[in-house]
XYZ file of C-alpha atoms in Angstrom:
644
model
C 75.570 -156.820 -62.733
C 73.743 -158.795 -65.279
C 70.900 -156.342 -66.430
C 69.044 -159.177 -68.060
C 69.169 -161.458 -64.903
C 69.240 -159.484 -61.826
C 70.420 -161.470 -58.849
C 71.108 -158.835 -56.351
C 69.696 -155.638 -54.971
C 72.640 -153.400 -55.194
C 70.885 -150.550 -56.793
C 71.623 -147.680 -54.345
C 68.636 -146.781 -51.960
C 68.472 -143.423 -50.444
C 69.071 -143.391 -46.522
C 68.576 -140.074 -44.848
C 71.810 -138.572 -43.492
C 74.174 -140.559 -45.737
C 76.091 -138.707 -48.147
C 76.012 -139.577 -51.900
C 77.794 -138.647 -55.084
C 75.677 -138.864 -58.342
C 77.610 -139.229 -61.609
C 77.883 -140.956 -64.830
C 80.572 -142.790 -66.704
C 82.114 -142.107 -70.118
C 79.246 -144.328 -71.563
C 76.597 -142.232 -70.058
C 75.537 -144.867 -67.371
C 74.288 -143.614 -64.042
C 76.135 -144.295 -60.874
C 75.755 -143.349 -57.127
C 78.963 -143.377 -55.112
C 80.623 -145.136 -58.049
C 78.015 -148.043 -58.204
C 75.626 -148.574 -61.041
C 72.284 -146.735 -60.591
C 68.934 -146.988 -62.220
C 66.076 -144.663 -61.096
C 62.493 -145.133 -61.617
C 60.471 -141.945 -60.761
C 56.921 -140.988 -60.378
C 56.021 -137.241 -60.749
C 53.894 -135.502 -58.126
C 53.055 -131.815 -57.738
C 52.669 -130.712 -54.187
C 50.767 -127.787 -55.271
C 48.034 -130.057 -56.576
C 47.629 -132.147 -53.221
C 46.583 -131.155 -49.907
C 49.685 -131.380 -47.707
C 47.927 -133.740 -45.352
C 48.097 -136.281 -48.172
C 51.606 -135.784 -49.324
C 52.954 -138.570 -47.416
C 50.294 -141.028 -48.543
C 50.891 -140.119 -52.251
C 54.506 -140.502 -51.887
C 54.010 -144.148 -50.422
C 51.688 -144.805 -53.241
C 54.444 -143.971 -55.729
C 56.969 -145.992 -53.767
C 54.460 -148.947 -53.891
C 54.527 -148.737 -57.558
C 58.239 -149.695 -57.447
C 59.561 -146.170 -57.740
C 62.674 -145.080 -55.978
C 62.563 -141.429 -56.977
C 60.060 -138.532 -56.753
C 60.212 -136.006 -59.522
C 58.352 -132.542 -58.841
C 57.582 -129.313 -60.424
C 57.689 -126.179 -58.374
C 55.261 -123.554 -59.501
C 56.809 -119.987 -59.103
C 53.482 -118.328 -59.214
C 52.080 -120.643 -56.553
C 54.609 -119.451 -54.108
C 55.047 -115.769 -55.073
C 53.277 -113.190 -52.964
C 52.170 -109.801 -54.442
C 54.983 -108.035 -52.498
C 57.588 -110.125 -54.270
C 58.359 -112.291 -51.098
C 57.684 -116.040 -51.316
C 55.502 -118.411 -49.218
C 57.336 -121.626 -48.260
C 55.762 -122.001 -44.747
C 52.028 -122.164 -45.276
C 51.049 -125.936 -45.009
C 50.184 -126.601 -48.571
C 53.345 -124.628 -49.720
C 56.007 -126.062 -47.387
C 58.139 -127.634 -49.925
C 60.922 -128.390 -47.497
C 58.403 -130.492 -45.630
C 57.514 -132.360 -48.897
C 61.123 -133.157 -49.600
C 61.742 -134.329 -46.107
C 58.885 -136.632 -46.529
C 60.475 -138.017 -49.504
C 63.636 -138.543 -47.537
C 61.777 -140.389 -44.845
C 60.241 -142.660 -47.411
C 63.837 -143.272 -48.821
C 63.043 -141.583 -52.181
C 65.621 -139.698 -54.328
C 64.324 -136.423 -55.457
C 64.573 -134.772 -58.944
C 63.627 -131.133 -58.384
C 62.101 -129.058 -61.371
C 61.866 -125.585 -60.186
C 61.492 -123.929 -63.602
C 61.564 -120.953 -63.674
C 59.113 -122.183 -66.437
C 57.395 -125.385 -65.871
C 54.499 -125.841 -68.348
C 52.619 -128.606 -66.276
C 49.299 -127.577 -67.783
C 49.497 -125.071 -65.031
C 48.317 -121.274 -65.283
C 51.051 -119.497 -67.357
C 53.333 -122.491 -66.972
C 54.145 -121.595 -63.437
C 55.589 -118.102 -64.368
C 54.105 -115.063 -62.604
C 51.305 -113.762 -64.944
C 51.966 -110.210 -63.695
C 54.861 -110.205 -66.184
C 52.227 -109.939 -68.948
C 51.220 -106.539 -67.633
C 54.387 -105.212 -65.900
C 56.348 -102.870 -68.356
C 59.711 -103.897 -66.983
C 59.278 -107.277 -68.580
C 58.443 -105.704 -72.006
C 60.960 -104.132 -74.533
C 60.404 -100.718 -76.202
C 58.134 -102.384 -78.888
C 56.044 -104.012 -75.905
C 57.340 -107.461 -76.711
C 57.304 -109.778 -73.677
C 60.873 -110.469 -72.382
C 60.965 -113.728 -70.459
C 62.489 -117.142 -70.708
C 65.864 -115.532 -71.929
C 68.777 -113.571 -70.418
C 66.784 -110.379 -70.111
C 68.115 -108.350 -67.216
C 64.847 -107.751 -65.342
C 63.635 -111.254 -65.982
C 66.890 -112.674 -64.810
C 66.831 -110.510 -61.809
C 63.348 -111.785 -60.911
C 64.459 -115.473 -61.473
C 67.328 -114.863 -59.192
C 65.105 -113.748 -56.404
C 62.932 -116.960 -56.951
C 65.989 -119.239 -57.108
C 67.605 -117.578 -54.021
C 64.595 -118.013 -51.913
C 64.061 -121.573 -53.024
C 67.679 -122.469 -52.388
C 67.911 -120.680 -48.857
C 64.652 -121.972 -47.664
C 64.236 -125.429 -49.380
C 67.196 -126.861 -51.176
C 70.282 -125.849 -48.932
C 70.890 -128.630 -46.600
C 68.855 -131.251 -48.536
C 71.153 -132.129 -51.372
C 73.195 -135.349 -51.583
C 76.340 -133.970 -50.215
C 74.362 -132.727 -47.137
C 72.761 -136.018 -46.646
C 69.483 -135.100 -48.255
C 67.541 -136.632 -51.288
C 67.803 -133.860 -53.969
C 70.092 -135.374 -56.675
C 69.187 -133.192 -59.646
C 67.854 -129.720 -60.396
C 66.256 -129.162 -63.681
C 67.174 -126.069 -65.785
C 63.911 -124.503 -67.401
C 61.784 -126.976 -69.285
C 61.370 -127.975 -72.922
C 63.310 -124.740 -73.811
C 63.572 -125.346 -77.459
C 59.744 -125.227 -77.864
C 59.986 -121.644 -76.839
C 61.756 -120.273 -79.771
C 63.505 -118.205 -80.734
C 65.914 -119.632 -78.098
C 68.659 -117.868 -76.219
C 71.456 -120.320 -76.521
C 73.087 -118.743 -73.417
C 70.142 -119.057 -71.180
C 70.334 -122.691 -69.685
C 74.126 -122.047 -68.797
C 73.022 -118.713 -67.219
C 70.547 -120.419 -65.171
C 72.962 -122.998 -64.002
C 75.392 -120.274 -63.187
C 72.863 -118.605 -60.687
C 72.439 -122.018 -58.965
C 76.108 -122.494 -58.598
C 76.630 -118.978 -57.311
C 74.040 -119.764 -54.552
C 76.102 -122.757 -53.484
C 74.565 -125.636 -55.317
C 77.195 -128.295 -56.074
C 75.091 -131.182 -57.338
C 74.269 -132.251 -60.973
C 71.683 -130.510 -63.232
C 69.591 -131.778 -65.957
C 67.548 -130.324 -68.742
C 64.255 -131.796 -70.134
C 63.683 -131.571 -73.712
C 61.206 -133.159 -76.139
C 63.770 -134.653 -78.587
C 67.301 -136.125 -78.292
C 68.622 -133.664 -80.972
C 66.841 -130.572 -79.543
C 70.001 -128.809 -78.095
C 72.227 -130.061 -80.849
C 69.978 -128.748 -83.725
C 69.364 -125.457 -81.992
C 73.145 -124.991 -81.292
C 72.433 -124.656 -77.493
C 75.620 -125.612 -75.160
C 74.596 -128.075 -72.689
C 75.807 -126.589 -69.284
C 78.498 -128.383 -67.205
C 77.368 -131.300 -65.099
C 74.165 -131.567 -66.786
C 72.291 -134.674 -67.809
C 69.845 -134.848 -70.731
C 66.277 -135.724 -70.160
C 63.657 -136.516 -72.704
C 60.009 -135.735 -72.794
C 58.419 -136.440 -75.981
C 61.040 -139.103 -76.791
C 61.298 -140.462 -73.307
C 59.573 -143.594 -74.137
C 62.158 -144.709 -76.561
C 65.405 -146.697 -75.748
C 67.038 -145.666 -78.895
C 66.518 -141.980 -78.163
C 68.035 -142.337 -74.777
C 71.068 -143.694 -76.503
C 71.146 -140.875 -79.129
C 71.144 -138.369 -76.375
C 74.161 -140.061 -74.728
C 75.929 -140.107 -77.852
C 75.141 -136.390 -78.809
C 76.060 -134.905 -75.438
C 78.541 -137.480 -73.824
C 76.302 -137.340 -70.674
C 73.750 -139.585 -68.989
C 70.265 -139.445 -70.356
C 66.863 -140.459 -68.902
C 63.108 -140.373 -69.637
C 62.065 -137.158 -67.943
C 58.379 -137.780 -68.784
C 56.959 -140.950 -69.823
C 53.294 -140.831 -70.245
C 50.781 -143.299 -68.535
C 47.928 -141.043 -69.986
C 47.563 -137.523 -71.310
C 46.091 -134.095 -70.820
C 42.362 -133.748 -70.758
C 40.704 -130.599 -71.930
C 37.219 -129.265 -71.572
C 34.945 -130.374 -74.524
C 36.881 -133.782 -74.980
C 34.905 -136.852 -74.504
C 37.058 -139.035 -72.095
C 40.389 -138.896 -69.964
C 43.008 -140.883 -71.721
C 44.717 -143.705 -69.915
C 47.358 -146.139 -71.299
C 47.387 -149.628 -69.774
C 48.985 -152.423 -71.578
C 50.713 -150.235 -74.115
C 52.298 -148.343 -71.433
C 53.278 -151.345 -69.457
C 55.162 -152.539 -72.556
C 57.052 -149.227 -72.728
C 57.994 -149.559 -69.066
C 59.255 -153.113 -69.678
C 61.411 -152.093 -72.454
C 62.999 -149.076 -70.697
C 63.442 -151.069 -67.621
C 65.088 -154.095 -69.346
C 67.400 -151.693 -71.271
C 68.705 -150.280 -67.865
C 67.198 -146.893 -68.723
C 66.201 -144.431 -65.790
C 63.002 -142.677 -66.326
C 60.035 -140.851 -64.768
C 56.379 -141.518 -65.120
C 54.730 -138.244 -65.912
C 52.609 -138.196 -63.814
C 52.783 -140.888 -61.218
C 50.004 -138.948 -59.388
C 48.265 -135.838 -60.830
C 46.032 -134.383 -58.207
C 43.721 -131.405 -58.893
C 43.757 -127.931 -60.488
C 42.338 -126.332 -57.431
C 41.149 -122.798 -57.681
C 42.452 -120.840 -60.759
C 45.492 -122.941 -61.422
C 44.514 -124.839 -64.536
C 46.197 -123.728 -67.630
C 45.321 -123.737 -71.188
C 46.807 -124.794 -74.504
C 46.503 -122.659 -77.565
C 46.151 -118.825 -77.727
C 43.531 -116.879 -75.747
C 41.923 -116.209 -79.051
C 41.580 -119.995 -79.670
C 41.699 -121.371 -76.102
C 41.905 -125.132 -75.282
C 41.534 -125.070 -71.479
C 42.486 -127.956 -69.199
C 39.853 -129.508 -66.914
C 39.955 -129.197 -63.201
C 40.922 -132.838 -62.629
C 44.594 -133.500 -63.294
C 44.038 -137.365 -63.088
C 45.960 -137.644 -66.243
C 45.462 -141.401 -66.422
C 48.165 -141.746 -63.776
C 48.655 -145.050 -62.020
C 47.682 -143.238 -58.734
C 44.296 -141.421 -59.487
C 43.151 -137.931 -58.553
C 41.911 -139.125 -55.087
C 45.016 -141.215 -54.431
C 43.535 -144.689 -55.353
C 44.998 -147.243 -57.738
C 43.994 -146.517 -61.510
C 43.466 -149.371 -63.970
C 47.313 -149.112 -65.021
C 48.769 -149.307 -61.432
C 49.368 -153.008 -61.098
C 50.649 -153.586 -64.759
C 53.081 -150.803 -64.434
C 54.348 -152.244 -61.113
C 54.672 -155.673 -62.651
C 56.286 -154.543 -65.806
C 58.974 -152.708 -63.985
C 59.745 -155.297 -61.297
C 60.122 -158.150 -63.902
C 62.483 -156.099 -66.105
C 64.550 -153.606 -63.865
C 68.359 -154.089 -63.696
C 68.062 -154.952 -59.944
C 65.710 -156.694 -57.506
C 62.909 -154.127 -56.964
C 61.887 -153.980 -53.368
C 58.037 -154.776 -52.813
C 56.682 -152.031 -50.768
C 53.194 -152.151 -49.245
C 50.241 -149.973 -50.655
C 49.236 -147.721 -47.780
C 45.811 -147.668 -46.411
C 43.391 -145.644 -48.590
C 42.190 -142.105 -47.534
C 38.690 -142.625 -46.017
C 36.007 -141.765 -48.597
C 32.219 -141.552 -48.366
C 30.182 -144.217 -49.906
C 27.635 -143.381 -52.675
C 24.410 -142.409 -50.753
C 25.973 -141.902 -47.472
C 25.402 -137.972 -47.684
C 21.899 -136.840 -48.665
C 21.756 -134.443 -51.586
C 21.141 -130.688 -51.138
C 18.084 -129.612 -53.117
C 17.887 -126.060 -54.634
C 15.357 -125.138 -51.899
C 18.126 -125.375 -49.263
C 20.244 -122.504 -50.820
C 20.333 -119.013 -50.047
C 21.385 -116.573 -52.868
C 23.278 -113.441 -53.630
C 23.433 -111.567 -57.004
C 26.806 -111.088 -58.341
C 26.593 -107.887 -60.294
C 24.656 -106.048 -57.560
C 27.728 -106.606 -55.330
C 30.465 -105.584 -57.729
C 31.311 -101.969 -58.736
C 33.775 -101.393 -61.463
C 36.103 -98.457 -60.201
C 39.155 -98.521 -62.394
C 38.993 -96.106 -65.276
C 40.711 -96.503 -68.596
C 39.984 -95.375 -72.110
C 40.036 -98.862 -73.420
C 39.556 -102.262 -71.563
C 42.608 -103.766 -70.005
C 43.570 -107.369 -69.153
C 43.041 -109.106 -65.966
C 46.769 -109.037 -65.361
C 46.844 -105.144 -65.714
C 43.819 -104.842 -63.465
C 45.453 -106.850 -60.745
C 48.613 -105.052 -61.064
C 46.765 -101.682 -60.747
C 44.849 -102.985 -57.809
C 47.948 -104.335 -56.042
C 49.716 -100.973 -56.388
C 46.866 -99.159 -54.508
C 46.785 -101.369 -51.360
C 49.062 -102.966 -48.833
C 51.063 -106.065 -50.116
C 49.358 -108.227 -47.421
C 45.975 -107.783 -49.286
C 47.348 -108.203 -52.794
C 45.588 -110.484 -55.169
C 46.513 -112.909 -57.923
C 45.320 -111.920 -61.461
C 42.356 -114.460 -61.723
C 38.676 -114.555 -61.054
C 35.891 -112.646 -62.520
C 36.452 -109.360 -64.291
C 33.689 -106.701 -64.888
C 34.014 -104.114 -67.737
C 31.474 -101.313 -67.880
C 30.897 -98.345 -70.236
C 28.050 -96.037 -71.280
C 26.933 -96.596 -74.929
C 27.162 -93.354 -76.986
C 24.309 -94.783 -79.305
C 20.705 -95.799 -79.048
C 18.202 -97.488 -81.267
C 18.007 -100.881 -83.078
C 20.392 -103.403 -84.625
C 23.489 -102.430 -82.782
C 26.500 -104.806 -83.363
C 29.306 -105.468 -80.753
C 32.590 -106.785 -81.985
C 36.120 -107.306 -80.248
C 39.581 -106.755 -81.636
C 40.458 -109.446 -79.204
C 37.482 -111.582 -78.187
C 37.325 -112.886 -74.554
C 37.838 -116.575 -73.879
C 34.680 -116.859 -71.784
C 32.294 -113.901 -71.163
C 28.681 -112.705 -70.902
C 27.184 -109.361 -72.011
C 24.724 -107.322 -70.181
C 22.654 -104.195 -71.318
C 21.206 -102.270 -68.264
C 21.720 -105.381 -66.039
C 19.885 -107.523 -68.416
C 21.656 -110.438 -70.309
C 21.874 -109.605 -74.055
C 22.201 -113.007 -75.604
C 21.715 -116.649 -74.423
C 25.107 -117.479 -75.974
C 28.326 -117.353 -73.996
C 31.108 -115.251 -75.682
C 33.917 -117.888 -76.014
C 36.985 -118.565 -78.244
C 36.631 -122.313 -77.138
C 35.688 -124.871 -79.905
C 34.976 -128.503 -79.381
C 32.197 -130.950 -78.586
C 29.075 -129.106 -77.831
C 30.839 -125.788 -77.748
C 31.115 -123.416 -80.610
C 32.971 -120.024 -80.700
C 30.921 -116.864 -80.244
C 32.827 -113.594 -80.723
C 30.477 -110.916 -81.347
C 26.816 -110.038 -80.635
C 23.815 -107.754 -81.498
C 21.659 -105.666 -79.321
C 18.182 -104.139 -80.241
C 16.053 -101.572 -78.675
C 18.756 -99.742 -76.754
C 17.563 -96.762 -74.693
C 19.706 -93.532 -74.510
C 22.556 -93.653 -71.827
C 22.414 -97.460 -71.522
C 25.153 -99.238 -69.715
C 26.997 -102.129 -71.184
C 28.705 -104.616 -69.127
C 31.112 -107.420 -70.318
C 31.683 -109.945 -67.476
C 34.614 -112.422 -68.038
C 35.251 -115.652 -66.385
C 38.482 -116.373 -68.000
C 40.239 -119.731 -68.277
C 43.906 -120.106 -67.087
C 46.701 -118.641 -69.421
C 48.566 -120.559 -71.974
C 51.052 -122.952 -70.374
C 52.928 -123.918 -73.558
C 54.396 -122.271 -76.671
C 56.131 -119.097 -77.483
C 53.480 -117.449 -79.508
C 50.918 -118.535 -77.189
C 52.495 -117.408 -74.029
C 53.978 -114.039 -75.434
C 50.487 -112.901 -76.655
C 48.462 -113.941 -73.720
C 46.432 -111.884 -71.372
C 42.953 -112.632 -70.265
C 39.701 -110.686 -69.762
C 39.405 -107.867 -72.342
C 42.014 -106.039 -74.113
C 42.144 -103.798 -77.289
C 39.013 -102.211 -78.814
C 35.413 -103.122 -78.221
C 33.534 -101.803 -81.434
C 30.007 -100.690 -81.593
C 28.683 -100.434 -85.233
C 32.272 -99.583 -86.336
C 33.056 -96.987 -83.629
C 35.495 -97.801 -80.738
C 33.821 -97.751 -77.353
C 35.771 -95.745 -74.855
C 35.592 -94.534 -71.164
C 35.631 -97.905 -69.477
C 35.475 -98.773 -65.852
C 36.665 -102.249 -64.734
C 37.355 -104.432 -61.504
C 38.497 -107.828 -60.522
C 36.565 -110.130 -58.178
C 38.962 -113.151 -57.338
C 36.399 -114.985 -55.124
C 38.395 -114.483 -51.887
C 36.940 -115.992 -48.712
C 37.032 -112.121 -47.175
C 34.846 -111.119 -50.155
C 32.350 -113.907 -49.935
C 31.993 -113.223 -46.202
C 30.516 -109.797 -46.922
C 27.935 -110.954 -49.321
C 24.307 -110.442 -48.388
C 22.364 -113.777 -48.814
C 18.702 -114.084 -48.841
C 15.988 -116.628 -49.727
C 14.868 -115.024 -53.017
C 15.937 -117.317 -55.860
C 17.407 -115.882 -59.159
C 14.862 -114.882 -61.635
C 16.967 -113.981 -64.583
C 20.023 -115.422 -66.189
C 22.651 -113.310 -64.251
C 25.771 -114.644 -62.375
C 24.900 -115.512 -58.771
C 26.126 -117.079 -55.625
C 24.357 -119.856 -53.960
C 25.158 -121.000 -50.349
C 24.175 -124.013 -48.457
C 25.175 -125.829 -45.091
C 26.302 -129.356 -45.354
C 26.322 -131.146 -41.914
C 28.409 -134.358 -41.795
C 29.629 -136.483 -38.903
C 32.948 -137.736 -40.028
C 34.959 -135.775 -42.658
C 35.949 -138.003 -45.622
C 37.003 -137.448 -49.211
C 34.078 -137.085 -51.540
C 33.173 -135.883 -55.170
C 30.442 -133.181 -55.474
C 28.322 -133.711 -58.538
C 27.615 -130.529 -60.456
C 25.638 -132.076 -63.361
C 22.565 -129.976 -62.797
C 24.512 -126.697 -62.864
C 25.990 -124.610 -65.689
C 29.497 -123.220 -65.345
C 31.257 -121.822 -62.212
C 33.281 -122.515 -59.250
C 32.670 -124.306 -55.942
C 34.123 -123.206 -52.508
C 33.944 -125.438 -49.529
C 34.878 -123.774 -46.358
C 36.716 -121.278 -48.210
C 38.625 -123.760 -50.474
C 38.201 -123.256 -54.104
C 37.668 -126.655 -55.519
C 38.008 -125.432 -59.096
C 35.791 -124.855 -62.178
C 32.977 -126.945 -63.370
C 31.500 -126.713 -66.928
C 28.783 -129.377 -67.224
C 27.839 -128.702 -70.918
C 31.452 -129.023 -72.086
C 32.547 -132.159 -70.142
C 33.849 -134.661 -69.764
C 34.322 -133.736 -65.931
C 31.029 -133.310 -64.043
C 32.351 -133.812 -60.422
C 34.714 -131.884 -58.437
C 37.110 -133.659 -55.808
C 36.734 -132.348 -52.270
C 39.353 -133.675 -49.951
C 38.218 -134.710 -46.439
C 40.756 -132.710 -44.770
C 39.028 -129.540 -46.075
C 35.769 -130.586 -44.267
C 34.565 -130.135 -40.652
C 32.965 -132.533 -38.373
C 29.628 -130.753 -38.148
C 28.732 -127.766 -40.219
C 30.386 -126.976 -43.577
C 29.678 -124.062 -45.848
C 29.411 -124.431 -49.690
C 29.261 -121.607 -51.868
C 28.766 -121.841 -55.566
C 29.526 -119.145 -58.049
C 27.215 -119.951 -60.996
C 27.944 -117.999 -64.055
C 25.717 -119.053 -66.955
C 22.553 -120.735 -65.595
C 19.557 -118.901 -64.450
C 18.432 -121.376 -61.605
C 20.235 -123.275 -58.991
C 20.730 -127.083 -59.423
C 21.103 -129.693 -56.693
C 24.171 -131.093 -55.138
C 24.994 -134.810 -54.835
C 27.888 -136.488 -53.098
C 29.914 -139.481 -54.467
C 32.937 -141.649 -53.831
C 34.319 -141.506 -57.325
C 34.926 -138.966 -60.138
C 32.755 -140.686 -62.638
C 35.431 -139.258 -65.190
C 35.118 -141.438 -68.414
C 38.295 -143.056 -69.608
C 39.524 -143.695 -73.009
C 41.368 -146.959 -72.556
C-alpha cells in the first residue's frame, strides 16, 4: 500500500464474531491477520458518562474517523467495601460498553491499570490503601505500584474479576474487539521503579488465560530503556508525552524492537480550579494529526470524549498540602464535548486524519444529538422556593481518637463496624470535634498538616470568614492557620473538611496523600487531643432522613437547600451555580459534582437528561461556604470559557 497515496480501504475493520491476530513485523509495523494496520483511537471513560449515552459517544468517536476506542477502567469505581466488584450496575457494566464498541465495529484498547491516573481520584487505585496497614511497611511507607505481596494479591483480585466478567470471550481470538491490554500507566513517573513490576502484571494476565498482546503507556520513548525496565513479552510501546512526535514513535521501535503508538495525543488539556479557561487545541492539533497519519503512525486522541467528574471522582495534582484540584467538567477540549456535541476542533481533526491516513477512511454519520433544553425553557428557581436543613445539627462525631485521622482512616473504621452492604467510599464531608483545654483571648490554631479545604467553628459559630485551604491560584490564597478570641471555658472546636479528590499523579504526591485532617492540631503551642470525628458522604439514604423547613440560614454554616423542579420532557441541561459559593448538587440522588464559583472557571454543572423525571425532580444542594441560598438557572451549554 502506498501510504502517501491511499487508493484502497484494506485497513482491517473489526467485524463482530470474526477472529483476528494482532502482530507487528520486524520493523515495528502493526498488522492484523498479516495485513498492514493503522489504528486511530479516541479515548472514552465509561465511568464519566451515563450508560444510556455510551452508544451515542462511541458513534461520535466513530464519526470523527476513529476505528478504535481506548478506555481506562478505574479500580476504585468498581470495588465494593467488602472487596467484591460491581460490573453489573448499569453505569458499571463494562462488558456492555465493550459489546457496544463491537457492534459499532470498533477495536478496543483496554487500560485497566491497576493505576490509571486520568485525573481521577487517587489515579483509580482504592484510597483505602492509604489507611490500611497491610499496604504499609514497618516504617509506615505506602507499598503500592510494585511487587509487594499484599498489593499484588489485591491486584490479582481486581484482574481476576475483570478477566472473568468482562475480558474473557471478548478478545480477538474469541471474536471480540479487545486487541491490547495496557500494563500499569506511565510507570516510570512513579519512582523508584520496580523493574520487575510490568512483567509481573503481564504474568498475572497470562495466568488468567489472556493470550493477546499487551502495551505499556509511557511519557517518553527512552523511559523503560533509561530506567532499565524490561519490556514484557508481546508488549507494544505507547507514548503519552511524546505521542505527538513521529520521530519518537520511531525511536521507541528502535529501542524495543516492537510496534509503537501514540497512547495519548492531546487535543486539549487538564483544567483545574482557579484557572481562567479550559484549554483546547484546534489548528495546531490538526497539524499533529496530519503528520502522524501521513507517517502511518497509530495513535489515540486523549481524550476523544471526556465526560464529567460526577460525585467525588475528580482527582488533584500536587500534594494535599499544595493541592491543585481538577474541575468537575472533564471536557478537556476534546473533539466531543462534555455533553456529547462537536467541539471546535472536531471537524478539523476529522479532515486532517481522513486526508492523510494510509487508507481510505470510511465516512460515518454523526448521530443525532442528545435532546437538550433551550435557554429560557425552564424557569429559574428562586431562593424563596427552597426549604433548608442545617448540616452541623444533623451530624454527630462518634469515632474517638487522641489525634485527628484522615478521611480514609475514618471510612475504614466505619466500614469495619457495619455490614459490607452499607459500606462507604472515603469521600464526602468530615467533621472533627474536640473540647478546648484553654479559654481567653488571642488563641492561635495551627496544623502540622493543614486541610486542603475546611472551615472552623467555635461552639457552632464560624471562627473566620476565610476558608482553610492549601489551594493557590487566581482569587484563591492559601490559609493554613487561624486565631480565635474571647473563648469561654469548655468550648467546642469543630474543623469541618470538604476535601478535594486525592492526588492522581506522582510518587511523592500519592504516597503522602490522605485527606481531611491528620497529625497534630496545635493551640498556642500545645497539641489538642481527645478528638471525635465522623464522615458524611452525602448518600441518598442520609439525605432522605434530613429534616427540612422553611427557615432560611441566618449564619455562615454549611446547609442543605432542597427544591422541586417540575418539567414535562427530561432533557440534558446545565445548572448555573453562579450565585452560590462552594458545594455539591444532587439531582434525584445523583451527585453532579462540585461547584466552586469564586475559583472558576466552571460555574455550571452538567445534568444528563436521563437522570431527570417527567414531572417532579428533587434538587438538593449542599452549600459549604456561603451564608445564604442563591438561585438556580438552567441552560443548554456549559458556558465554560475556552483558551484557543
